[in-house]
Amino acid sequence: MPSEIYNGKLLRFKFDAKKVLHATSCKLDFSTKLEEIATKDTDGTISIPGNYTWSGSTEALLANLPTGDTTHVTFDDILAKKLAGTEIDVEFTTDAIGDILYTGKAYIENASITADTGSSTKVSISFKGNGNLTQDVVV
């Protein structure tokens, strides 16, 4: 049954079909380049939408992958893909039948670790879409 209001705890990123381990937040951004046109026959500026771009980010706690876990990806796995310049498959979904599913290909743009005294170590990952982002529903 699809969610009426999406629970933020359930909506998450998958990189190459694996969930980001211990994710705490995620964000998917869309942007459209607008061409501004002004002519001698207009008093204001006319905007014409052009191509769109998409990007995303997630934060997680730094942790080792539990023995036998094949459904999650760790920060080290993601960092290796970033350093190699490898394109990844991205999914943004709850995995619940009927809920949203966004898919596309992207490159890891930034990856960082923050280790503050008195708190768990956090990682941040941001990526930039490469090509189209597809909208669908989980079946």
PDB file of C-alpha atoms in Angstrom:
ATOM      1  CA  MET A   1       0.000   0.000   0.000  1.00  0.00           C
ATOM      2  CA  PRO A   2       1.498   3.346  -0.964  1.00  0.00           C
ATOM      3  CA  SER A   3       2.141   5.933   1.726  1.00  0.00           C
ATOM      4  CA  GLU A   4      -0.236   8.890   1.894  1.00  0.00           C
ATOM      5  CA  ILE A   5       2.469  11.088   3.410  1.00  0.00           C
ATOM      6  CA  TYR A   6       5.980   9.775   2.953  1.00  0.00           C
ATOM      7  CA  ASN A   7       7.794   8.871   6.150  1.00  0.00           C
ATOM      8  CA  GLY A   8      11.260  10.459   6.051  1.00  0.00           C
ATOM      9  CA  LYS A   9      12.696   7.417   7.817  1.00  0.00           C
ATOM     10  CA  LEU A  10      11.690   5.194   4.874  1.00  0.00           C
ATOM     11  CA  LEU A  11      12.733   7.392   1.932  1.00  0.00           C
ATOM     12  CA  ARG A  12      16.406   6.800   1.127  1.00  0.00           C
ATOM     13  CA  PHE A  13      19.078   6.522  -1.533  1.00  0.00           C
ATOM     14  CA  LYS A  14      20.473   3.371  -3.019  1.00  0.00           C
ATOM     15  CA  PHE A  15      23.774   3.424  -4.872  1.00  0.00           C
ATOM     16  CA  ASP A  16      24.233   0.537  -7.328  1.00  0.00           C
ATOM     17  CA  ALA A  17      21.120  -1.125  -5.792  1.00  0.00           C
ATOM     18  CA  LYS A  18      22.496  -1.019  -2.220  1.00  0.00           C
ATOM     19  CA  LYS A  19      21.163   1.201   0.585  1.00  0.00           C
ATOM     20  CA  VAL A  20      23.555   3.676   2.212  1.00  0.00           C
ATOM     21  CA  LEU A  21      24.432   2.182   5.618  1.00  0.00           C
ATOM     22  CA  HIS A  22      23.115   4.139   8.639  1.00  0.00           C
ATOM     23  CA  ALA A  23      21.798   7.065   6.555  1.00  0.00           C
ATOM     24  CA  THR A  24      20.344   9.868   8.674  1.00  0.00           C
ATOM     25  CA  SER A  25      19.176  12.304   5.987  1.00  0.00           C
ATOM     26  CA  CYS A  26      18.863  12.593   2.229  1.00  0.00           C
ATOM     27  CA  LYS A  27      18.003  15.272  -0.292  1.00  0.00           C
ATOM     28  CA  LEU A  28      17.181  15.222  -4.014  1.00  0.00           C
ATOM     29  CA  ASP A  29      17.425  18.523  -5.933  1.00  0.00           C
ATOM     30  CA  PHE A  30      16.093  19.523  -9.367  1.00  0.00           C
ATOM     31  CA  SER A  31      17.030  22.681 -11.222  1.00  0.00           C
ATOM     32  CA  THR A  32      16.019  24.112 -14.593  1.00  0.00           C
ATOM     33  CA  LYS A  33      18.122  26.607 -16.499  1.00  0.00           C
ATOM     34  CA  LEU A  34      15.944  29.532 -17.567  1.00  0.00           C
ATOM     35  CA  GLU A  35      16.934  31.562 -20.604  1.00  0.00           C
ATOM     36  CA  GLU A  36      15.920  35.196 -20.186  1.00  0.00           C
ATOM     37  CA  ILE A  37      14.853  37.066 -23.297  1.00  0.00           C
ATOM     38  CA  ALA A  38      14.132  40.773 -23.662  1.00  0.00           C
ATOM     39  CA  THR A  39      13.283  42.458 -26.927  1.00  0.00           C
ATOM     40  CA  LYS A  40      12.403  45.907 -28.128  1.00  0.00           C
ATOM     41  CA  ASP A  41       8.771  44.784 -28.111  1.00  0.00           C
ATOM     42  CA  THR A  42       8.648  43.678 -24.457  1.00  0.00           C
ATOM     43  CA  ASP A  43       8.782  45.719 -21.270  1.00  0.00           C
ATOM     44  CA  GLY A  44       9.663  42.758 -19.059  1.00  0.00           C
ATOM     45  CA  THR A  45      11.887  39.760 -19.439  1.00  0.00           C
ATOM     46  CA  ILE A  46      10.499  36.515 -20.804  1.00  0.00           C
ATOM     47  CA  SER A  47      11.881  33.287 -19.345  1.00  0.00           C
ATOM     48  CA  ILE A  48      12.089  30.111 -21.407  1.00  0.00           C
ATOM     49  CA  PRO A  49      12.852  26.857 -19.593  1.00  0.00           C
ATOM     50  CA  GLY A  50      15.826  24.886 -20.876  1.00  0.00           C
ATOM     51  CA  ASN A  51      17.405  21.642 -19.733  1.00  0.00           C
ATOM     52  CA  TYR A  52      17.220  20.455 -16.159  1.00  0.00           C
ATOM     53  CA  THR A  53      19.890  19.143 -13.849  1.00  0.00           C
ATOM     54  CA  TRP A  54      19.518  16.981 -10.786  1.00  0.00           C
ATOM     55  CA  SER A  55      21.694  16.214  -7.825  1.00  0.00           C
ATOM     56  CA  GLY A  56      21.441  14.757  -4.372  1.00  0.00           C
ATOM     57  CA  SER A  57      23.106  14.348  -1.043  1.00  0.00           C
ATOM     58  CA  THR A  58      22.942  12.088   1.945  1.00  0.00           C
ATOM     59  CA  GLU A  59      24.406  12.010   5.421  1.00  0.00           C
ATOM     60  CA  ALA A  60      25.109   8.870   7.396  1.00  0.00           C
ATOM     61  CA  LEU A  61      27.010   7.562  10.377  1.00  0.00           C
ATOM     62  CA  LEU A  62      30.411   6.040   9.653  1.00  0.00           C
ATOM     63  CA  ALA A  63      30.303   2.296  10.320  1.00  0.00           C
ATOM     64  CA  ASN A  64      31.769  -0.993   9.187  1.00  0.00           C
ATOM     65  CA  LEU A  65      29.498  -3.261   7.173  1.00  0.00           C
ATOM     66  CA  PRO A  66      28.177  -6.078   9.379  1.00  0.00           C
ATOM     67  CA  THR A  67      29.428  -9.538   8.404  1.00  0.00           C
ATOM     68  CA  GLY A  68      27.259 -11.048   5.688  1.00  0.00           C
ATOM     69  CA  ASP A  69      25.398  -7.801   4.869  1.00  0.00           C
ATOM     70  CA  THR A  70      24.872  -7.660   1.095  1.00  0.00           C
ATOM     71  CA  THR A  71      22.131  -4.998   1.017  1.00  0.00           C
ATOM     72  CA  HIS A  72      24.108  -1.936   2.159  1.00  0.00           C
ATOM     73  CA  VAL A  73      26.985   0.144   0.845  1.00  0.00           C
ATOM     74  CA  THR A  74      29.523   1.840   3.144  1.00  0.00           C
ATOM     75  CA  PHE A  75      31.267   5.176   2.910  1.00  0.00           C
ATOM     76  CA  ASP A  76      34.503   3.384   1.913  1.00  0.00           C
ATOM     77  CA  ASP A  77      32.707   1.731  -1.023  1.00  0.00           C
ATOM     78  CA  ILE A  78      31.325   5.086  -2.152  1.00  0.00           C
ATOM     79  CA  LEU A  79      34.682   6.839  -1.709  1.00  0.00           C
ATOM     80  CA  ALA A  80      36.376   4.185  -3.878  1.00  0.00           C
ATOM     81  CA  LYS A  81      33.851   4.867  -6.656  1.00  0.00           C
ATOM     82  CA  LYS A  82      34.420   8.616  -6.312  1.00  0.00           C
ATOM     83  CA  LEU A  83      38.206   8.295  -6.506  1.00  0.00           C
ATOM     84  CA  ALA A  84      37.924   6.008  -9.536  1.00  0.00           C
ATOM     85  CA  GLY A  85      35.494   8.422 -11.258  1.00  0.00           C
ATOM     86  CA  THR A  86      32.951   5.618 -11.598  1.00  0.00           C
ATOM     87  CA  GLU A  87      29.389   6.416 -12.643  1.00  0.00           C
ATOM     88  CA  ILE A  88      26.830   4.928 -10.225  1.00  0.00           C
ATOM     89  CA  ASP A  89      23.187   3.924 -10.464  1.00  0.00           C
ATOM     90  CA  VAL A  90      21.066   5.986  -8.071  1.00  0.00           C
ATOM     91  CA  GLU A  91      17.614   5.160  -6.690  1.00  0.00           C
ATOM     92  CA  PHE A  92      15.527   7.309  -4.337  1.00  0.00           C
ATOM     93  CA  THR A  93      12.639   5.321  -2.880  1.00  0.00           C
ATOM     94  CA  THR A  94      10.879   3.811   0.131  1.00  0.00           C
ATOM     95  CA  ASP A  95      10.756   0.393  -1.605  1.00  0.00           C
ATOM     96  CA  ALA A  96       7.032   0.185  -0.723  1.00  0.00           C
ATOM     97  CA  ILE A  97       4.801  -0.956  -3.599  1.00  0.00           C
ATOM     98  CA  GLY A  98       3.053   2.033  -5.166  1.00  0.00           C
ATOM     99  CA  ASP A  99       5.458   4.607  -3.674  1.00  0.00           C
ATOM    100  CA  ILE A 100       7.736   6.882  -5.687  1.00  0.00           C
ATOM    101  CA  LEU A 101      10.859   5.646  -7.387  1.00  0.00           C
ATOM    102  CA  TYR A 102      13.381   8.012  -8.951  1.00  0.00           C
ATOM    103  CA  THR A 103      16.281   6.436 -10.858  1.00  0.00           C
ATOM    104  CA  GLY A 104      19.248   7.719 -12.795  1.00  0.00           C
ATOM    105  CA  LYS A 105      22.998   7.661 -13.188  1.00  0.00           C
ATOM    106  CA  ALA A 106      25.341  10.000 -11.339  1.00  0.00           C
ATOM    107  CA  TYR A 107      28.887  10.742 -10.308  1.00  0.00           C
ATOM    108  CA  ILE A 108      29.941  11.251  -6.697  1.00  0.00           C
ATOM    109  CA  GLU A 109      30.839  14.922  -6.458  1.00  0.00           C
ATOM    110  CA  ASN A 110      31.884  15.257  -2.796  1.00  0.00           C
ATOM    111  CA  ALA A 111      32.528  12.856   0.061  1.00  0.00           C
ATOM    112  CA  SER A 112      33.535  13.974   3.543  1.00  0.00           C
ATOM    113  CA  ILE A 113      33.932  12.723   7.103  1.00  0.00           C
ATOM    114  CA  THR A 114      33.214  14.817  10.211  1.00  0.00           C
ATOM    115  CA  ALA A 115      34.520  13.538  13.554  1.00  0.00           C
ATOM    116  CA  ASP A 116      33.537  15.784  16.464  1.00  0.00           C
ATOM    117  CA  THR A 117      34.427  15.010  20.069  1.00  0.00           C
ATOM    118  CA  GLY A 118      31.425  13.668  21.951  1.00  0.00           C
ATOM    119  CA  SER A 119      29.394  12.528  18.944  1.00  0.00           C
ATOM    120  CA  SER A 120      29.283   9.766  16.362  1.00  0.00           C
ATOM    121  CA  THR A 121      31.370  10.190  13.224  1.00  0.00           C
ATOM    122  CA  LYS A 122      29.304  11.460  10.314  1.00  0.00           C
ATOM    123  CA  VAL A 123      29.827  11.208   6.575  1.00  0.00           C
ATOM    124  CA  SER A 124      28.378  13.384   3.833  1.00  0.00           C
ATOM    125  CA  ILE A 125      28.055  12.367   0.203  1.00  0.00           C
ATOM    126  CA  SER A 126      26.835  14.493  -2.680  1.00  0.00           C
ATOM    127  CA  PHE A 127      26.410  13.500  -6.285  1.00  0.00           C
ATOM    128  CA  LYS A 128      25.473  15.075  -9.621  1.00  0.00           C
ATOM    129  CA  GLY A 129      23.102  13.404 -12.047  1.00  0.00           C
ATOM    130  CA  ASN A 130      24.425  12.369 -15.430  1.00  0.00           C
ATOM    131  CA  GLY A 131      21.556  12.456 -17.919  1.00  0.00           C
ATOM    132  CA  ASN A 132      17.872  11.963 -17.237  1.00  0.00           C
ATOM    133  CA  LEU A 133      16.214  11.142 -13.930  1.00  0.00           C
ATOM    134  CA  THR A 134      13.308   8.749 -14.385  1.00  0.00           C
ATOM    135  CA  GLN A 135      10.116   9.013 -12.307  1.00  0.00           C
ATOM    136  CA  ASP A 136       8.174   5.816 -11.631  1.00  0.00           C
ATOM    137  CA  VAL A 137       6.475   3.876  -8.843  1.00  0.00           C
ATOM    138  CA  VAL A 138       7.652   0.766  -7.017  1.00  0.00           C
ATOM    139  CA  VAL A 139       5.987  -2.360  -8.417  1.00  0.00           C
TER     140      VAL A 139
END
